[in-house]
Amino acid sequence: MIADYHIHTSMCRHAEGTARDYVERAVRLGMRAMGFADHLPFLGGWEPRYDLSDDWAMRPDELDDYVTLVQGLAREYAADVRIVLGIEADFIPETLEETAAVLDQYPFEYVIGSVHVVGDRFGFDHPEMEGRLADYGLDRIHLESLDLMRQAAETGLFHVAGHLDHAVKFGVPEDREAVAAAASTALRAVAAAGMTLEVNTGGLRKPFGRPFPAPALLREAHDLGIPLVLGSDAHRPDDVGHGFDAAAALARAAGYATVRSLASDEQEELP
Ligand code: ZN
Ligand code: FE
Ligand code: FE
Ligand code: ZN
């Protein structure tokens, strides 16, 4: 099976199963490579607005343990699967310097840039925020999150654009044209930065029921020459590789024949 480069661990406090459980699952599926990309903690004392329950994120002083854990598993399972050390980093303009410094400090082999917090520190992706989405404005969430992805690309800090249009899981925007234009702008920035785009099958586990990003955006990405990787955004061991047949079919339909490997220079042929 195609490599899965978006796998969380219980260290982020909102995922189930040990890191080893995720590795075992990938091995059982016959993956030759896999990448852990747990959430980078919020840094410098910065937090999204609104009181969230404690205990849903890794603490900055636990990053060492995360790296040690993944590196240990990589050594132990070297004969079975190539385990790549990644991280999913929020793009937070306010803590960009701290983020750059921490990313520099650790031997991460790739960084997924994601947007879970939009302007005005609204953590729209957090389950407890569901009731406040309408107040904030759904279109505003779409537009701000896409513009943040454009800005993230322009920093040059991130290698992979994570779940590009995932705001859609909360509903389709009213002004589809404006949102499509913002997505195109973000994709052009992703291309200009030489980044890779993630097809994130986490969307298949939401009521919306399709991977991120939308097929039209995948076609645009293909026309822009942006390489792809697949990621399940696994928060449970069984999520590893989930929906990869569907994701591969969508990538094929968009014109792709291969996906990138983050474990080597080779491409992986899409089934
Ligand atoms: Zn998560
Ligand atoms: Fe994410
Ligand atoms: Fe994730
Ligand atoms: Zn995610």
Coordinates of C-alpha atoms and ligand atoms in Angstrom, one line a residue:
M1 CA 0.0 0.0 0.0
I2 CA 1.1 3.6 -0.7
A3 CA 2.9 5.2 2.2
D4 CA 0.8 7.1 4.9
Y5 CA 2.6 10.3 6.0
H6 CA 0.0 11.7 8.4
I7 CA -0.1 9.6 11.5
H8 CA -0.6 10.9 15.0
T9 CA 0.2 9.2 18.4
S10 CA -1.4 9.3 21.8
M11 CA 1.2 11.9 22.8
C12 CA -1.1 14.6 21.4
R13 CA -3.7 13.4 24.0
H14 CA -6.6 13.2 21.6
A15 CA -5.5 10.1 19.6
E16 CA -5.8 6.5 20.6
G17 CA -3.3 3.7 20.7
T18 CA 0.5 3.6 21.1
A19 CA 2.8 4.6 18.4
R20 CA 3.7 1.0 18.0
D21 CA 0.1 0.1 17.3
Y22 CA 0.2 2.4 14.3
V23 CA 3.4 0.9 13.0
E24 CA 2.1 -2.6 13.4
R25 CA -1.0 -1.6 11.4
A26 CA 1.2 -0.1 8.6
V27 CA 3.3 -3.3 8.5
R28 CA 0.2 -5.4 8.3
L29 CA -1.0 -3.3 5.4
G30 CA 2.3 -3.9 3.6
M31 CA 3.4 -0.2 3.6
R32 CA 7.0 0.2 2.7
A33 CA 7.2 3.6 4.4
M34 CA 5.1 5.6 6.9
G35 CA 5.5 8.9 8.6
F36 CA 4.5 10.1 12.0
A37 CA 3.3 13.7 12.0
D38 CA 2.0 14.4 15.4
H39 CA 0.9 17.9 16.3
L40 CA 3.6 20.4 17.2
P41 CA 2.6 22.0 20.6
F42 CA 1.6 25.6 20.7
L43 CA 4.7 27.6 21.5
G44 CA 5.7 30.6 23.5
G45 CA 2.7 30.5 25.8
W46 CA 0.4 31.3 22.8
E47 CA -3.0 29.6 22.8
P48 CA -6.1 29.8 20.7
R49 CA -8.8 32.0 22.2
Y50 CA -11.6 30.4 24.2
D51 CA -11.0 28.1 27.2
L52 CA -10.4 24.6 25.9
S53 CA -10.3 21.6 28.1
D54 CA -6.8 20.8 29.3
D55 CA -5.1 17.7 28.1
W56 CA -5.7 17.7 24.4
A57 CA -2.2 18.7 23.2
M58 CA 1.5 17.6 23.6
R59 CA 3.5 19.9 25.8
P60 CA 6.6 21.6 24.4
D61 CA 8.8 19.7 26.8
E62 CA 7.5 16.4 25.5
L63 CA 8.9 16.9 22.0
D64 CA 12.1 15.2 22.9
D65 CA 10.2 12.1 24.0
Y66 CA 8.2 12.2 20.7
V67 CA 11.4 12.3 18.6
T68 CA 13.0 9.5 20.7
L69 CA 9.9 7.4 20.4
V70 CA 9.7 7.6 16.7
Q71 CA 13.5 7.2 16.2
G72 CA 13.4 4.1 18.4
L73 CA 10.6 2.5 16.4
A74 CA 12.3 3.4 13.2
R75 CA 15.4 1.5 14.3
E76 CA 13.4 -1.5 15.6
Y77 CA 11.2 -1.8 12.5
A78 CA 13.9 -0.9 9.9
A79 CA 13.6 -4.4 8.3
D80 CA 9.8 -4.1 7.9
V81 CA 9.0 -0.5 7.1
R82 CA 10.9 2.8 6.7
I83 CA 9.5 5.1 9.5
V84 CA 10.0 8.8 8.8
L85 CA 10.0 11.4 11.5
G86 CA 7.6 14.2 10.6
I87 CA 5.6 16.8 12.5
E88 CA 2.3 18.6 11.8
A89 CA 2.9 22.2 12.6
D90 CA 0.2 24.9 12.8
F91 CA 0.9 28.0 10.9
I92 CA 0.5 30.7 13.6
P93 CA 1.8 34.1 12.4
E94 CA 2.2 35.2 16.0
T95 CA 4.6 32.5 16.9
L96 CA 6.4 32.1 13.6
E97 CA 9.8 32.7 15.1
E98 CA 9.3 30.2 17.9
T99 CA 8.0 27.7 15.4
A100 CA 11.0 28.1 13.1
A101 CA 13.4 27.8 16.0
V102 CA 11.8 24.6 17.3
L103 CA 11.6 23.0 13.8
D104 CA 15.3 23.8 13.5
Q105 CA 16.1 22.2 16.8
Y106 CA 14.8 18.8 15.9
P107 CA 15.7 16.4 13.1
F108 CA 12.3 16.3 11.5
E109 CA 12.4 14.9 8.0
Y110 CA 9.3 16.8 6.9
V111 CA 6.9 19.3 8.2
I112 CA 3.2 19.3 7.4
G113 CA 1.9 22.9 7.5
S114 CA -1.7 22.9 8.7
V115 CA -4.2 25.5 9.6
H116 CA -6.5 24.7 12.6
V117 CA -6.7 28.2 14.0
V118 CA -7.8 31.2 11.9
G119 CA -7.4 35.0 12.5
D120 CA -8.5 36.3 15.9
R121 CA -7.2 33.0 17.4
F122 CA -10.3 31.0 16.6
G123 CA -9.5 27.3 16.9
F124 CA -12.2 26.3 14.5
D125 CA -11.0 22.7 14.1
H126 CA -11.4 21.9 17.8
P127 CA -14.4 19.7 18.5
E128 CA -15.5 22.0 21.4
M129 CA -15.8 24.9 18.9
E130 CA -18.4 23.3 16.8
G131 CA -21.2 25.5 18.3
R132 CA -19.4 28.7 17.6
L133 CA -18.6 28.2 13.9
A134 CA -21.8 30.0 12.7
D135 CA -21.1 33.0 14.9
Y136 CA -17.6 33.3 13.5
G137 CA -18.9 32.9 9.9
L138 CA -18.3 29.8 7.8
D139 CA -17.2 31.7 4.8
R140 CA -14.8 33.7 6.9
I141 CA -13.3 30.4 8.2
H142 CA -12.9 29.1 4.6
L143 CA -11.3 32.3 3.4
E144 CA -9.0 32.9 6.4
S145 CA -7.8 29.4 6.5
L146 CA -6.9 29.4 2.8
D147 CA -5.2 32.7 3.1
L148 CA -3.2 31.4 6.1
M149 CA -2.1 28.4 4.0
R150 CA -0.9 30.9 1.3
Q151 CA 1.1 32.7 4.0
A152 CA 2.4 29.5 5.4
A153 CA 3.7 28.5 2.0
E154 CA 5.4 31.9 1.6
T155 CA 7.4 31.3 4.8
G156 CA 9.2 28.4 3.2
L157 CA 9.1 26.5 6.6
F158 CA 6.7 23.7 5.5
H159 CA 7.2 20.8 3.2
V160 CA 3.6 19.5 2.9
A161 CA 0.4 21.5 2.7
G162 CA -2.0 19.6 5.1
H163 CA -5.7 19.1 4.4
L164 CA -6.0 22.1 2.2
D165 CA -9.8 22.8 2.1
H166 CA -10.8 21.0 5.4
A167 CA -13.0 23.9 6.4
V168 CA -15.5 22.2 4.1
K169 CA -16.2 19.6 6.7
F170 CA -18.1 22.2 8.6
G171 CA -20.2 23.2 5.6
V172 CA -19.8 24.5 2.0
P173 CA -19.3 28.3 1.8
E174 CA -21.9 30.6 0.4
D175 CA -19.5 32.5 -1.8
R176 CA -18.0 29.5 -3.6
E177 CA -16.3 31.7 -6.2
A178 CA -14.4 33.7 -3.6
V179 CA -13.4 30.5 -1.8
A180 CA -12.3 28.8 -5.0
A181 CA -10.2 31.8 -5.8
A182 CA -8.5 31.8 -2.4
A183 CA -7.8 28.1 -2.8
S184 CA -6.2 28.7 -6.2
T185 CA -4.1 31.4 -4.7
A186 CA -3.0 29.1 -1.9
L187 CA -2.1 26.4 -4.4
R188 CA 0.0 28.7 -6.5
A189 CA 1.9 29.7 -3.3
V190 CA 2.3 25.9 -2.5
A191 CA 3.7 25.4 -6.1
A192 CA 6.0 28.4 -5.9
A193 CA 7.4 27.1 -2.5
G194 CA 8.2 23.7 -4.0
M195 CA 5.9 22.1 -1.5
T196 CA 4.0 18.9 -1.7
L197 CA 0.2 18.6 -1.4
E198 CA -1.4 16.1 0.9
V199 CA -4.5 14.1 -0.1
N200 CA -5.9 13.8 3.4
T201 CA -8.4 10.9 3.7
G202 CA -9.5 12.1 7.2
G203 CA -12.3 13.8 5.3
L204 CA -13.7 10.4 4.5
R205 CA -14.4 9.8 8.2
K206 CA -16.4 13.1 8.4
P207 CA -20.0 13.4 7.3
F208 CA -18.8 15.3 4.3
G209 CA -17.3 12.1 3.0
R210 CA -14.5 13.0 0.7
P211 CA -10.7 13.5 1.1
F212 CA -9.2 17.0 1.2
P213 CA -8.8 18.7 -1.1
A214 CA -11.6 18.7 -3.6
P215 CA -11.1 17.0 -7.0
A216 CA -11.1 20.3 -8.8
L217 CA -8.2 21.5 -6.6
L218 CA -6.3 18.2 -7.2
R219 CA -6.6 18.9 -11.0
E220 CA -5.3 22.4 -10.4
A221 CA -2.5 21.1 -8.3
H222 CA -1.6 18.7 -11.1
D223 CA -1.6 21.5 -13.7
L224 CA 0.7 23.5 -11.4
G225 CA 3.1 20.5 -11.1
I226 CA 2.7 20.1 -7.4
P227 CA 3.6 16.6 -6.2
L228 CA 1.3 14.6 -3.9
V229 CA 1.5 12.5 -0.8
L230 CA -1.3 10.5 0.9
G231 CA -2.1 11.0 4.6
S232 CA -4.8 9.4 6.7
D233 CA -4.6 11.8 9.6
A234 CA -4.8 8.7 11.7
H235 CA -5.9 9.3 15.3
R236 CA -6.6 5.6 15.8
P237 CA -4.4 2.7 14.6
D238 CA -7.2 1.5 12.3
D239 CA -7.2 4.8 10.5
V240 CA -3.8 4.1 9.0
G241 CA -4.1 3.8 5.2
H242 CA -7.9 4.3 5.5
G243 CA -9.5 5.3 2.2
F244 CA -6.2 5.1 0.2
D245 CA -7.9 3.3 -2.7
A246 CA -10.4 6.2 -3.0
A247 CA -7.6 8.8 -2.7
A248 CA -5.4 7.1 -5.3
A249 CA -8.4 7.0 -7.7
L250 CA -9.0 10.7 -7.2
A251 CA -5.3 11.4 -7.8
R252 CA -5.4 9.3 -10.9
A253 CA -8.5 11.1 -12.1
A254 CA -6.7 14.4 -11.6
G255 CA -3.9 13.3 -13.9
Y256 CA -1.4 11.9 -11.4
A257 CA 0.4 8.6 -12.0
T258 CA 2.7 8.7 -9.0
V259 CA 3.0 10.2 -5.5
R260 CA 6.1 11.4 -3.8
S261 CA 8.0 9.5 -1.3
L262 CA 9.2 11.4 1.8
A263 CA 11.4 8.4 2.7
S264 CA 13.6 8.5 -0.4
D265 CA 13.9 10.3 -3.8
E266 CA 11.7 7.7 -5.5
Q267 CA 8.2 8.1 -6.5
E268 CA 5.5 5.6 -5.7
E269 CA 3.3 4.4 -8.6
L270 CA -0.4 4.9 -7.9
P271 CA -2.4 1.7 -8.1
Ligands
ZN1 ZN -5.2 15.8 15.9
FE2 FE -4.4 18.9 10.9
FE3 FE -3.3 15.7 11.7
ZN4 ZN -5.5 17.0 11.3

